[in-house]
Coordinates of C-alpha atoms in Angstrom, one line a residue:
X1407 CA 0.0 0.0 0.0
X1408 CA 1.4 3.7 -0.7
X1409 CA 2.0 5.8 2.1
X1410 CA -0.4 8.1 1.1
X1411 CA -2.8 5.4 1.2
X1412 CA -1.7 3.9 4.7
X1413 CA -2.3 8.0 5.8
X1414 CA -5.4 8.5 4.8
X1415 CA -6.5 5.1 5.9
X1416 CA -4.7 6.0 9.4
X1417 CA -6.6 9.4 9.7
X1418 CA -10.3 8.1 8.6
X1419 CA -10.3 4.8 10.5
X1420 CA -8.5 5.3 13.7
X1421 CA -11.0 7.9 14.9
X1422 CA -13.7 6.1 13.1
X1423 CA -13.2 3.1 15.0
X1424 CA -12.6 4.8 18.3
X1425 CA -15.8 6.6 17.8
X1426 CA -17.8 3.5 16.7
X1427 CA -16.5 1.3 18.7
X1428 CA -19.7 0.8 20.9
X1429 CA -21.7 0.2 17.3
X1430 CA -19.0 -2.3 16.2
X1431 CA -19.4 -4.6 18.9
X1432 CA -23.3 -4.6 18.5
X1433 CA -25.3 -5.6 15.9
X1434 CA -27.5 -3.0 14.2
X1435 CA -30.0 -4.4 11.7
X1436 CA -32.1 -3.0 8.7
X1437 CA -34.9 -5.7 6.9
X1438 CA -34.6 -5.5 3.5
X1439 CA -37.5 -3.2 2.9
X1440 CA -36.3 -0.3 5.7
X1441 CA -33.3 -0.5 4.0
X1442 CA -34.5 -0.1 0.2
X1443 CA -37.4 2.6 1.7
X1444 CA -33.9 4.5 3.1
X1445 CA -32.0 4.0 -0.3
X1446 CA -35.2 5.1 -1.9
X1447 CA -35.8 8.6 0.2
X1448 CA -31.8 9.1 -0.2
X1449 CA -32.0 9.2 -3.7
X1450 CA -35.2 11.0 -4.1
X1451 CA -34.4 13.7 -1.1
X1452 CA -31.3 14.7 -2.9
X1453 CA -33.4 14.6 -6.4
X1454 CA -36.1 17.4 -4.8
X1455 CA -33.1 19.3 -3.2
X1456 CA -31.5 19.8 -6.4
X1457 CA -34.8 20.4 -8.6
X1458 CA -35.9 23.1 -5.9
X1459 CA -32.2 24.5 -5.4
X1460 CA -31.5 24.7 -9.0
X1461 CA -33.6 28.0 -9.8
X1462 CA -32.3 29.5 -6.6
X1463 CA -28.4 28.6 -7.5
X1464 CA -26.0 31.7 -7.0
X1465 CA -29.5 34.1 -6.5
X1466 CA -27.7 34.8 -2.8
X1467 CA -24.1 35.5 -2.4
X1468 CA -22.5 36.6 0.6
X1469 CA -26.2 36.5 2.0
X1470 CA -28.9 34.4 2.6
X1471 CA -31.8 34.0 0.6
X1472 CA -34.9 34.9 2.4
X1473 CA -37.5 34.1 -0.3
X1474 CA -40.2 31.7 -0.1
X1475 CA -39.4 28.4 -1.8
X1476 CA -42.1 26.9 -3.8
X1477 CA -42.9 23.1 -4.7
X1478 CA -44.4 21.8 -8.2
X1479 CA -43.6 17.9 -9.1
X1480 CA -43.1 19.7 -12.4
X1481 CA -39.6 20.3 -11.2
X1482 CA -38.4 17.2 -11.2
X1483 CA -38.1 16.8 -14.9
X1484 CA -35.6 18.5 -14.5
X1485 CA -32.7 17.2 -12.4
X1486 CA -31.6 14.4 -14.4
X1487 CA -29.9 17.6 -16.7
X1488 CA -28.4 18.4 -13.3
X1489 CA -24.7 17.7 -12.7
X1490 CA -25.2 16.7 -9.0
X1491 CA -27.1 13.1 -10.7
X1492 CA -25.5 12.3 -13.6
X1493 CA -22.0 12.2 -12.8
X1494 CA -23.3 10.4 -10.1
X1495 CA -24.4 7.9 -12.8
X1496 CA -21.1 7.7 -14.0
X1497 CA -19.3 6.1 -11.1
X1498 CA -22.8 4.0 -9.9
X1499 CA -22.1 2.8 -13.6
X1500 CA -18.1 1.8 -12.5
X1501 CA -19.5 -0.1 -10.0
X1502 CA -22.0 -2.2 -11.8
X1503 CA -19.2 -3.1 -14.1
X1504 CA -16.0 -3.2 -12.7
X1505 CA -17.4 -4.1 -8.9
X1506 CA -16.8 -2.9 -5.4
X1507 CA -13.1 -3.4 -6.3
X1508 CA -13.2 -0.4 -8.7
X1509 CA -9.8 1.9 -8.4
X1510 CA -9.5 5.2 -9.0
X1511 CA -8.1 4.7 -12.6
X1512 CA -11.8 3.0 -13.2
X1513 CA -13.7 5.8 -12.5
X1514 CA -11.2 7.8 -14.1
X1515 CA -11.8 6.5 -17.4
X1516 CA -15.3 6.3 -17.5
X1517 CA -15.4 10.1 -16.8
X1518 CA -12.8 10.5 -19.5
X1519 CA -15.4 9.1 -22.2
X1520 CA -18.5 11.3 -20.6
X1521 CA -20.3 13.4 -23.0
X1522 CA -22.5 15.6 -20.7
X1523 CA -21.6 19.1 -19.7
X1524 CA -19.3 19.7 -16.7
X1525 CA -17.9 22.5 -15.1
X1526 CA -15.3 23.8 -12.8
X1527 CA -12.8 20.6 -11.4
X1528 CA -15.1 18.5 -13.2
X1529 CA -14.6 20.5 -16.3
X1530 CA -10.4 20.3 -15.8
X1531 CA -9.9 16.8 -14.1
X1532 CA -11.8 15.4 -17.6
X1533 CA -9.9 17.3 -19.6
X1534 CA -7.0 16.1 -17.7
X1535 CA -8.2 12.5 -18.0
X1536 CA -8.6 13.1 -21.8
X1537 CA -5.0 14.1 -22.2
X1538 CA -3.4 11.5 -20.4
X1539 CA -3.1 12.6 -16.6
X1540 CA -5.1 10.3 -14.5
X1541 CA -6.4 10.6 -11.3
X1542 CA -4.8 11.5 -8.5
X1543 CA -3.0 14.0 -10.6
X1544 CA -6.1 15.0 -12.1
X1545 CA -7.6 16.5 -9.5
X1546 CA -4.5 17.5 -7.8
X1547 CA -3.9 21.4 -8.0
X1548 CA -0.7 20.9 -9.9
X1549 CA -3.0 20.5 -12.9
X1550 CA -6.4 21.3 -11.5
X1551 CA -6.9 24.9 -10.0
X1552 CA -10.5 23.7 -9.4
X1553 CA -8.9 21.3 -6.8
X1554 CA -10.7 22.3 -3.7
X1555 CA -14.0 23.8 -5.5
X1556 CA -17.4 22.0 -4.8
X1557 CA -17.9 19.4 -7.5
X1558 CA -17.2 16.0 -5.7
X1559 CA -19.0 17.1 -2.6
X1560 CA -22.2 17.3 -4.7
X1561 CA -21.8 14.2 -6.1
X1562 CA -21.2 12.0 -3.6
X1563 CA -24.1 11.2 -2.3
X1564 CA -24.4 7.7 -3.9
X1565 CA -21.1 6.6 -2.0
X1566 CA -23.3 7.4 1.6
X1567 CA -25.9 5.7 0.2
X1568 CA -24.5 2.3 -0.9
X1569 CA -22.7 1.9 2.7
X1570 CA -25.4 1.9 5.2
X1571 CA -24.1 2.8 8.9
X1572 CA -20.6 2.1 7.6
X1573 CA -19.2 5.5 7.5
X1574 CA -15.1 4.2 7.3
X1575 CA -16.5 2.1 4.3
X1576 CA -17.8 6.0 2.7
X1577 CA -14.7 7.4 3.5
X1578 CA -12.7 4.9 1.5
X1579 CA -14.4 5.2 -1.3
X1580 CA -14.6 8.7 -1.7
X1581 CA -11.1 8.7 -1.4
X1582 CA -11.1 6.7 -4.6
X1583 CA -13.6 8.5 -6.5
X1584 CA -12.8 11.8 -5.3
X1585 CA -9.5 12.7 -6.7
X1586 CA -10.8 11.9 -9.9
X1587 CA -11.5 16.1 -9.8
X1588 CA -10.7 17.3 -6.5
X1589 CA -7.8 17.0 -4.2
X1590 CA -7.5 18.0 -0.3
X1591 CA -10.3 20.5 1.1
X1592 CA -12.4 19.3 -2.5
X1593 CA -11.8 15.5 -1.3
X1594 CA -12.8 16.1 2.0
X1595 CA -16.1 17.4 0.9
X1596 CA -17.1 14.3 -0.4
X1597 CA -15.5 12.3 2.5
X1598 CA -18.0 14.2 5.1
X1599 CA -21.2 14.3 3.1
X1600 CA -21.0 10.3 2.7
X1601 CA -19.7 9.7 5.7
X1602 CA -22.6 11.6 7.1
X1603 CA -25.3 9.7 4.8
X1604 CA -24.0 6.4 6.1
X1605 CA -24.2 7.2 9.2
X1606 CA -27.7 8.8 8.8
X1607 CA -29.0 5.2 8.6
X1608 CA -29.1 4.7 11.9
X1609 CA -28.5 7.7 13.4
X1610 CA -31.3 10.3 13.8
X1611 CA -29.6 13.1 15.6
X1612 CA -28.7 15.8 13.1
X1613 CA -25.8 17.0 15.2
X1614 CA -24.5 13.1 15.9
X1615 CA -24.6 13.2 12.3
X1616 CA -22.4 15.6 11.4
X1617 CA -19.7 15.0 14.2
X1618 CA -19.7 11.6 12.1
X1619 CA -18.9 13.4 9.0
X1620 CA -16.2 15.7 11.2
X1621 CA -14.8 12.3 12.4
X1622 CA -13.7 11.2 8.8
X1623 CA -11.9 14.8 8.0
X1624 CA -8.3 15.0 8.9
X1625 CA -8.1 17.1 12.0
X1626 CA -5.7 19.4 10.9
X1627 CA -7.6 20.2 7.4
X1628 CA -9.3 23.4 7.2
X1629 CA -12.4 21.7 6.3
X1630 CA -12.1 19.7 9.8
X1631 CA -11.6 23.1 11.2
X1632 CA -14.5 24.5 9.6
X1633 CA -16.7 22.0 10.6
X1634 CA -15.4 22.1 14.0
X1635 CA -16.3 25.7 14.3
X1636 CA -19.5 25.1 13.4
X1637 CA -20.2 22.6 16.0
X1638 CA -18.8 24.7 18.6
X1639 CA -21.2 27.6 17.5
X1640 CA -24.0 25.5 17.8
X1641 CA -23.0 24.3 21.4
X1642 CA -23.4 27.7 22.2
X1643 CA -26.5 28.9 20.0
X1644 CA -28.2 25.9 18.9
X1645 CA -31.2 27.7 17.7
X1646 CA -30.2 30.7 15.7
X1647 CA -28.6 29.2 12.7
X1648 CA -27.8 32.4 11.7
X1649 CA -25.0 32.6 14.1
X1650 CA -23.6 29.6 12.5
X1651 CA -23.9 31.3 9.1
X1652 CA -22.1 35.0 10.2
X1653 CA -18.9 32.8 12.0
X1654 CA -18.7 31.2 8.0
X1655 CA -19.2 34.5 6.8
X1656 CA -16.4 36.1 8.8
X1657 CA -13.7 33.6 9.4
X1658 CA -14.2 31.2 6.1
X1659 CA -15.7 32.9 3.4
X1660 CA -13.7 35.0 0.6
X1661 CA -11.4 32.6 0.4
X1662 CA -12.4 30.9 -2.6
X1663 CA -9.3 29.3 -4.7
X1664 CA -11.5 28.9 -8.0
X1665 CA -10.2 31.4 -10.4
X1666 CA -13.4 32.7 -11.1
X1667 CA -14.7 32.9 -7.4
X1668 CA -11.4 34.3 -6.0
X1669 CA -11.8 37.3 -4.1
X1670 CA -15.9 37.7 -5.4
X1671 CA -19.2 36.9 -3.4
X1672 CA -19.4 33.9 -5.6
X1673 CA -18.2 30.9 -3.6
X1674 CA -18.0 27.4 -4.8
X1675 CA -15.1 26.4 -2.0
X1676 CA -15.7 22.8 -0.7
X1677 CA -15.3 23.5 3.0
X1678 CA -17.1 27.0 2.9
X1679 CA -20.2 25.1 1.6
X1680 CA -20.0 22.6 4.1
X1681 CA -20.2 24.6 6.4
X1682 CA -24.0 25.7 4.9
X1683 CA -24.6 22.5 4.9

């Protein structure tokens, strides 16, 4: 195993474990029909997110938006044109084919061939892919300046999703998927959101939740530190999420590494948005 392998590996699972350790040594069951009806509201809870988000979609910056959302099922034809899903697609497709085995160089290549539009680290680490540098280097900032913007964190959802109350199992995989586009803060996105969906199975308390997610992030990353900050905030004011939102605002935001959100309102940094989150 590379050492950057056995140090990632040593960051997620050590804490993981120590965490967990109670829930390892039980037994924590799901019949097969909680566990499809979970899989099922997973997949369709992210769809309405992202068909009743996408009209709203940069409408705030550096502010919240106040306005009233509305509903219509008519939205939801939608979200299948939306990035979040289909690149999602792509790497549920990897699996299918190649198996649970699948390395990064798998998911790699199937991204490489993808016709759809992409954007941002997406955008670079295929063109990467398409000219020969394959992940990690793909995502990696050396060739990727998109490396810590949001585009694995929205798309790994399905990684949560297929590892039910296993959030080391998340964590692994996202490192294997992730730097197909991202690298460091952009991995880390990914690593908390499925971390946090695993754990979601069995877990109902939001903030349990989350310290999951915190768990899998390396403790000195400024995403850990982000997230940490949040947590501490809501110790202290757990019902003005506001609060929360001003501390992001103030000690996080504007420091946006995309070339195109650098030093604007518009923010698409990994760790800023999980922090909204």
């Amino acid at each position: 195993m590379k050492t950057r392998e056995l140090a990632f590996l040593t960051w997620i699972l050590l804490p993981l474990i120590a965490m967990t350790g109670s829930a390892l040594a039980e037994e924590a069951k799901l019949s097969l029909r909680e566990l499809e009806n979970k899989v099922r509201g997973g997949w369709a809870g992210q769809m309405i997110g992202v068909a009743v988000g996408g009209p709203t979609e940069f409408r705030a910056q550096a502010s919240t938006y106040d306005k009233p959302l509305s509903w219509d099922p008519k939205l939801m034809r939608s979200v299948l044109r939306q990035d979040d899903l289909y690149v999602e697609m792509t790497f549920c497709q990897v699996l299918d084919t190649v198996g649970l085995d699948a390395e990064p160089v798998h998911f790699g290549v199937a991204f490489g061939l993808s016709r759809y539009r992409l954007w941002h680290a997406n955008l670079v680490g295929r063109h990467n892919i398409r000219h020969g540098i394959m992940p990690p280097d793909s995502g990696h900032p050396k060739y990727n300046a998109h490396a810590d913007d949001i585009d694995f964190q929205i798309e790994a959802d399905f990684i949560g999703l297929m590892c039910p109350g296993m959030p080391w199992t998340a964590a692994q995989y996202a490192d294997r998927v992730g730097h197909v586009m991202n690298y460091g803060d952009g991995v880390y996105g990914g690593v908390f959101v499925s971390a946090m969906y695993a754990a979601a199975f069995f877990e109902r308390d939001p903030r349990k939740i989350v310290e999951v997610g915190a768990r899998a992030l390396h403790p000195r990353s400024k995403y850990g530190q982000l997230i940490r900050d949040i947590l501490d905030v809501h110790q202290r004011d757990p019902d003005n999420w506001l609060t929360a939102w001003k501390m992001v605002e103030e000690k996080w935001a504007n420091r946006d590494a995309c070339p195109y959100g650098a030093l604007r309102p518009f923010d698409i940094d990994a760790k800023t948005n999980g922090g909204y989150i």
